[in-house]
Each structure stands twice: as C-alpha cells, then as structure tokens.
Amino acid sequence: MFDSKGFDSWADNYDKDMELEAEKNSYPFAGYREVHESITETVLQKKGATVLELGFGTGTLASELYNNGCEIYGQDYSARMTELAQAKMSGAHLYQKDFGEGLAEPLLEKKYDFIIATYALHHLTDEQKVALIHELLRLLKPGGRILIGDIAFETRDAMEACRQEYIDEWDDEEYYFAADEFAKEFSEMTFEKVSFCGGILTIPGGPNYQDINSETIDRWIEEGWEWGKPISHEEFEAAKNGTWDVKLTPTKYVPHRWFGDLRGKKILGLASGGGQQMPIFTALGAECTVMDYSTKQIESEMLVAEREGYEIRAVQGDMTKRFPFEDEEFDIIFHPVSNCYVQDVRSIWKECYRVLKHGGYLIAGTDHYVNYLVDNDEKMIINHLPFDPLKDPEQMKQLQDDDAGVQFSHSLEEQIGGQLEAGFRLQELYEDTNGEGRLHELNIPTFLAMRSLKE
C-alpha cells in the first residue's frame, strides 16, 4: 500500500496508467470507466451541485464536474496530486490530508449535495469506512447523497471467489466492500454492480435534516421567536400559587383537567425546551425531564431552572431516534407542536408508548396538513400532499426561501392512527387555528391537540 510519497511519485503518470488498467477490464479496475461515467451522470442531474470528493487524485472526475458548473471541494493524501488537480480547477477548494485521519477543518463547515469517492476508500478498514461514512452523512444537504465507486462485491463470498481467481494479483493490504454487510449498517444504501469486481454504493442522507432544524430554531430564538422565550420569575411564582396555563398549539390553553394533580408526577417534555412549560410543571410539584434537539432551547431551560433554584434533567436528543430513557419511566409526556419537523411520526408515537407508565398520558399538539397546501398569503392551493421536501426539490425551495427549516405534512392517519397503532387510546382532542393570517380569519383549524392514555 502506497504512502503519500508513493502517490506523489505516481502522480504524473497516474492518468495514463489508469487508462491502461481500464483497458484490461481485469481485477482490480474492471468497470473503472463505467463507475466514473455513472457517478458523473448522477451528479450532473443537479445543476450547480456542491460536491465534496475524497481521494480526488489528479482531478479526473472532479474537473469534469467543475467544468459543468459544480462547486468542487476535495481532500487527497498526495501533495503532488493535489497540485495537479488544482491546476485543472483553479476555483476548486482542495486540501491535502489523509482522510483516514479525518477531514480538513474547512470541509466540515460546508454542506454538500453529493459526497463522492472513487477507488479511494479501499485503503481504509471496514471499521474506518463505517466511521467516516457516518461523519460524511452529517455533511449532506437535505436530499444529498454519498456515492462510492470502488472495488466492491455484492457479498463476501463473491469477493472470495474473485480473490481465488486472481490470487497472484490480489492485494491483501486493501479492504474491499462487501455491499450486503454495509447495508446492515446503512439500511437505505443501494448497490449497483458495474463489473465482477466493481460497483457503486449510494447512501442517501437521512436524519441530517434534524441538524438543519436545530440550527434554524437556534437562530429563530436569537431573533426573538415566540416559542423560545422563557417564562418570567413572576409567572413561575404565580404557578406555585395555582395560577397557570400552558399551550400545545398557537392560541388555546390546555384544559387543566388533562393533567390532574401533578405533585410527584414524572413528566417528559418532548421537544418542549425553551423554559416555558417545564418550569410551570415544576412549580406545580412535578419532577421534570426535557428532551430537545435545539441547543438554545436547552440553554433556556437550564437558565430558568438556575434562576428559580430547582433541578431539571435536560437532554439534548433527536426524537427520531430511540429515546434515551427506560421503559415505563414517565407518568406524562407533554409534546407541543414539533413533529412537523420530522419525516416519520409513527416511530415517535411508539417510543412515547414505550417510556410511558401504564395509566400515563400522552398530551400532544400536532400540525394539520392544511398549512402545507396553501401559498404564503393562504389564498391558493399550490402543493400536493404529502409535503415532503426530501422527496420534492420544489417544496424544499419553498422552505428555504421562507427560512422555515425542513418541515413535513402528516395525515390524520399518521397523527391519530399512529397513536392508536402504538397502543394508545385517544380520550380527548380539540382543534386550533394559526392565530393569524387568512386561514385564522376564516376560522379554519390547522392544529390538533390530543390526550391519549396508555392503558
């Protein structure tokens, strides 16, 4: 296996040598051209894509993308190859570093439509590949993809068969992909077999949109967002004296009977940071835990707790994942409108059911799909359902233009039916409006609040 100096010495003859290897159509580079052509075609389907290439070599693939209008970022092990690639792409952002040791710092500050690697990652062990891919997934834009073209096989058995056939040429210091094994780690991954020893692994971005939402909400809070303003000391004292109200939706207060006596009750505030509801419940005698993905919302929660002199368990966590709590830990889950920022709500209802005690309540606010149908003036229907920006670029553009994060519509089958599927019994509900705008003026409900029981 070459070190950086070995690649430096090969750099000036690299392009010619790879052309000769591709002509042979033999291990290890059978399908080399087809891999490059397929990845190029895929990337160029998105005009002006932002692309990160790892192991760009002399820039053969990257320069073609660059010349077709893509914004190119890259990292390579070899100083000489980086020099040659930069000469082909004067405006590209290229860095020399061994990606086995992590990415160059400036590359971590960007988000990419595509992250590509061709015939480069086989220098990493499988464990290193998995760790790197997880890091790369966090750098994808919504709808982005990782494209890996390399020496790759559908199964470990297929790899072994190739090794036996080419035993004299086989390089035991390289680590090739067995696609079925990587599919266990990355469930959305697909594999395109290009030759008997080459293929393309495509790994789409997933929960990465949650990072965008966290960053967006943090910014809204700095700009004075209504749902990020902590309660005052006076409001906390009033709650201790029995005067209080909380909201799940924009205008209506939750009936007090939905809560009962909160003294000694364990409450989970799910996506309920911000120092608005948990301080009230604490003042009423509850033992509160809050879980939120926004750094600023967690900070606000802790600020109120410190100011008022009480303890709260605050967890910065992603509700699309398994909750970091024990089974049957809570008496009540309070979940204000927020699952409109999540693509799959059914998994959330299942986790809520798991961590609630029998006899416990899920008190949740949800967004109707109506808001996602209409334009900003709320006069025209402009969108189809479901509203899913990860699948519809035009819907993503609408959200980006409005600085609205990444949002999703959900049907009543998902919101109510999802709770019933999880095992809940719906007990009470009410509807609410936006609180402003034309739909509000016409008294058209756009939100739903529910209390559901885990029997």
Coordinates of N, CA, C and O in Angstrom, one line a residue, residues 359-426:
G359 N -51.3 3.6 32.5 CA -52.1 4.7 33.1 C -51.6 6.1 32.9 O -52.2 7.0 33.4
G360 N -50.5 6.2 32.1 CA -49.9 7.5 31.8 C -50.5 8.1 30.6 O -51.2 7.5 29.8
Y361 N -50.3 9.4 30.4 CA -50.9 10.2 29.4 C -49.9 10.8 28.4 O -48.9 11.3 28.9
L362 N -50.2 10.7 27.1 CA -49.5 11.5 26.1 C -50.4 12.7 25.8 O -51.5 12.6 25.3
I363 N -49.9 13.9 26.0 CA -50.6 15.1 25.8 C -49.8 15.8 24.7 O -48.7 16.3 24.9
A364 N -50.4 15.8 23.4 CA -49.6 16.2 22.3 C -50.3 17.2 21.4 O -51.6 17.1 21.2
G365 N -49.6 18.1 20.8 CA -50.1 19.1 19.8 C -49.5 18.7 18.5 O -48.3 18.4 18.4
T366 N -50.3 18.8 17.4 CA -49.8 18.4 16.1 C -50.3 19.4 15.0 O -51.4 20.0 15.2
D367 N -49.6 19.5 13.9 CA -50.0 20.4 12.8 C -50.8 19.6 11.9 O -50.5 18.5 11.5
H368 N -52.0 20.2 11.4 CA -52.7 19.6 10.3 C -51.9 19.8 9.1 O -50.9 20.5 9.0
Y369 N -52.3 19.1 8.0 CA -51.6 19.3 6.7 C -52.1 20.5 6.0 O -51.5 20.9 4.9
V370 N -53.1 21.2 6.5 CA -53.7 22.3 5.7 C -52.7 23.4 5.4 O -52.6 24.0 4.3
N371 N -51.8 23.7 6.4 CA -50.9 24.8 6.2 C -49.9 24.5 5.0 O -49.3 25.4 4.5
Y372 N -49.7 23.2 4.7 CA -48.8 22.9 3.7 C -49.4 22.9 2.3 O -48.6 22.7 1.3
L373 N -50.7 23.1 2.2 CA -51.3 23.1 0.9 C -51.3 24.5 0.3 O -51.2 24.6 -1.0
V374 N -51.2 25.5 1.1 CA -51.5 26.9 0.6 C -50.2 27.7 0.4 O -49.2 27.4 1.0
D375 N -50.4 28.8 -0.3 CA -49.3 29.7 -0.5 C -49.1 30.6 0.7 O -49.9 30.5 1.7
N376 N -48.2 31.5 0.7 CA -47.9 32.3 1.9 C -49.0 33.3 2.3 O -49.2 33.6 3.4
D377 N -49.8 33.7 1.3 CA -51.0 34.5 1.5 C -52.2 33.7 1.9 O -53.3 34.3 2.2
E378 N -52.1 32.4 1.9 CA -53.2 31.5 2.3 C -54.4 31.7 1.5 O -55.5 31.6 1.9
K379 N -54.2 31.9 0.2 CA -55.3 32.2 -0.8 C -55.4 31.1 -1.8 O -56.5 30.9 -2.4
M380 N -54.3 30.4 -2.1 CA -54.3 29.5 -3.2 C -53.7 28.1 -2.8 O -52.7 28.1 -2.0
I381 N -54.2 27.1 -3.3 CA -53.6 25.7 -3.0 C -52.5 25.5 -4.1 O -52.8 25.6 -5.3
I382 N -51.3 25.4 -3.6 CA -50.2 25.3 -4.5 C -49.4 24.0 -4.4 O -48.5 23.7 -5.2
N383 N -49.6 23.2 -3.3 CA -48.8 22.0 -3.1 C -49.7 20.7 -3.1 O -50.9 20.7 -2.7
H384 N -49.1 19.6 -3.5 CA -49.7 18.3 -3.3 C -49.3 17.8 -2.0 O -48.4 18.3 -1.3
L385 N -49.9 16.7 -1.6 CA -49.6 16.1 -0.3 C -49.1 14.6 -0.6 O -49.6 14.0 -1.6
P386 N -48.3 14.1 0.2 CA -47.7 14.7 1.4 C -46.7 15.8 1.0 O -46.0 15.7 0.0
F387 N -46.5 16.8 1.9 CA -45.5 17.8 1.7 C -44.2 17.2 2.3 O -44.1 17.0 3.5
D388 N -43.3 16.8 1.4 CA -42.0 16.1 1.9 C -40.9 16.7 1.1 O -40.6 16.3 -0.1
P389 N -40.2 17.7 1.6 CA -39.1 18.4 0.9 C -37.9 17.5 0.6 O -37.1 17.8 -0.3
L390 N -37.8 16.3 1.3 CA -36.7 15.4 1.0 C -36.9 14.7 -0.3 O -36.0 14.1 -0.9
K391 N -38.2 14.7 -0.7 CA -38.5 14.0 -2.0 C -38.9 15.0 -3.1 O -39.0 14.6 -4.3
D392 N -39.2 16.2 -2.7 CA -39.7 17.2 -3.7 C -38.8 18.4 -3.6 O -39.0 19.2 -2.7
P393 N -37.9 18.6 -4.6 CA -37.0 19.8 -4.5 C -37.7 21.1 -4.5 O -37.3 22.1 -3.9
E394 N -38.9 21.2 -5.2 CA -39.6 22.5 -5.2 C -40.2 22.8 -3.8 O -40.2 24.0 -3.4
Q395 N -40.6 21.8 -3.1 CA -41.1 22.0 -1.7 C -39.9 22.5 -0.8 O -40.1 23.3 0.0
M396 N -38.7 21.9 -1.1 CA -37.6 22.3 -0.3 C -37.2 23.7 -0.6 O -36.9 24.5 0.3
K397 N -37.3 24.1 -1.8 CA -37.0 25.5 -2.2 C -38.0 26.5 -1.5 O -37.6 27.6 -1.0
Q398 N -39.3 26.1 -1.4 CA -40.2 27.0 -0.7 C -39.8 27.2 0.7 O -39.8 28.3 1.2
L399 N -39.4 26.1 1.4 CA -39.0 26.2 2.8 C -37.7 27.1 2.9 O -37.6 27.9 3.8
Q400 N -36.8 26.9 2.0 CA -35.5 27.6 2.1 C -35.8 29.1 1.8 O -35.2 30.0 2.5
D401 N -36.7 29.4 0.9 CA -37.0 30.8 0.6 C -37.6 31.5 1.8 O -37.5 32.7 2.1
D402 N -38.4 30.7 2.6 CA -39.1 31.3 3.8 C -38.3 31.1 5.1 O -38.8 31.5 6.2
D403 N -37.0 30.6 5.0 CA -36.2 30.3 6.2 C -37.1 29.5 7.2 O -37.1 29.9 8.4
A404 N -37.7 28.4 6.7 CA -38.6 27.7 7.6 C -38.1 26.3 8.0 O -38.9 25.5 8.5
G405 N -36.8 26.1 7.9 CA -36.3 24.8 8.3 C -36.7 23.7 7.3 O -37.0 24.0 6.1
V406 N -36.8 22.5 7.8 CA -37.2 21.4 7.0 C -38.5 20.8 7.6 O -38.4 20.2 8.7
Q407 N -39.6 21.0 7.0 CA -40.9 20.6 7.6 C -41.6 19.6 6.7 O -41.4 19.5 5.5
F408 N -42.6 18.9 7.3 CA -43.3 17.8 6.6 C -44.8 17.8 7.0 O -45.1 18.1 8.2
S409 N -45.6 17.6 6.1 CA -47.1 17.4 6.4 C -47.3 16.0 6.9 O -46.5 15.1 6.5
H410 N -48.3 15.8 7.8 CA -48.6 14.5 8.2 C -50.2 14.3 8.2 O -50.9 15.2 8.7
S411 N -50.6 13.2 7.8 CA -52.1 12.9 7.7 C -52.6 12.6 9.1 O -51.9 12.3 10.0
L412 N -53.9 12.6 9.2 CA -54.6 12.1 10.4 C -54.3 10.7 10.7 O -54.3 10.2 11.8
E413 N -54.1 9.9 9.6 CA -53.8 8.5 9.7 C -52.4 8.4 10.5 O -52.3 7.4 11.3
E414 N -51.5 9.3 10.2 CA -50.2 9.2 10.8 C -50.3 9.8 12.3 O -49.7 9.2 13.2
Q415 N -51.0 10.9 12.5 CA -51.0 11.5 13.8 C -51.9 10.8 14.7 O -51.5 10.4 15.8
I416 N -53.2 10.5 14.4 CA -54.1 9.8 15.3 C -54.0 8.3 15.1 O -53.8 7.6 16.1
G417 N -54.0 7.9 13.8 CA -53.8 6.4 13.6 C -52.5 5.9 14.1 O -52.4 4.8 14.6
G418 N -51.5 6.7 14.0 CA -50.2 6.3 14.5 C -50.2 6.1 16.0 O -49.5 5.1 16.6
Q419 N -50.9 6.9 16.8 CA -51.0 6.7 18.2 C -51.8 5.4 18.5 O -51.4 4.7 19.4
L420 N -52.9 5.2 17.8 CA -53.7 4.0 18.0 C -52.9 2.8 17.7 O -52.9 1.8 18.5
E421 N -52.1 2.8 16.6 CA -51.3 1.7 16.3 C -50.2 1.4 17.4 O -49.9 0.2 17.6
A422 N -49.7 2.4 18.0 CA -48.7 2.3 19.1 C -49.3 1.7 20.3 O -48.6 1.1 21.1
G423 N -50.7 1.7 20.5 CA -51.3 1.1 21.6 C -52.1 2.1 22.5 O -52.8 1.7 23.4
F424 N -52.1 3.4 22.1 CA -52.8 4.4 22.9 C -54.3 4.4 22.7 O -54.8 3.9 21.6
R425 N -55.0 4.9 23.6 CA -56.5 5.1 23.5 C -56.7 6.6 23.5 O -56.4 7.3 24.5
L426 N -57.2 7.2 22.4 CA -57.5 8.6 22.3 C -58.6 8.9 23.2 O -59.7 8.4 23.1

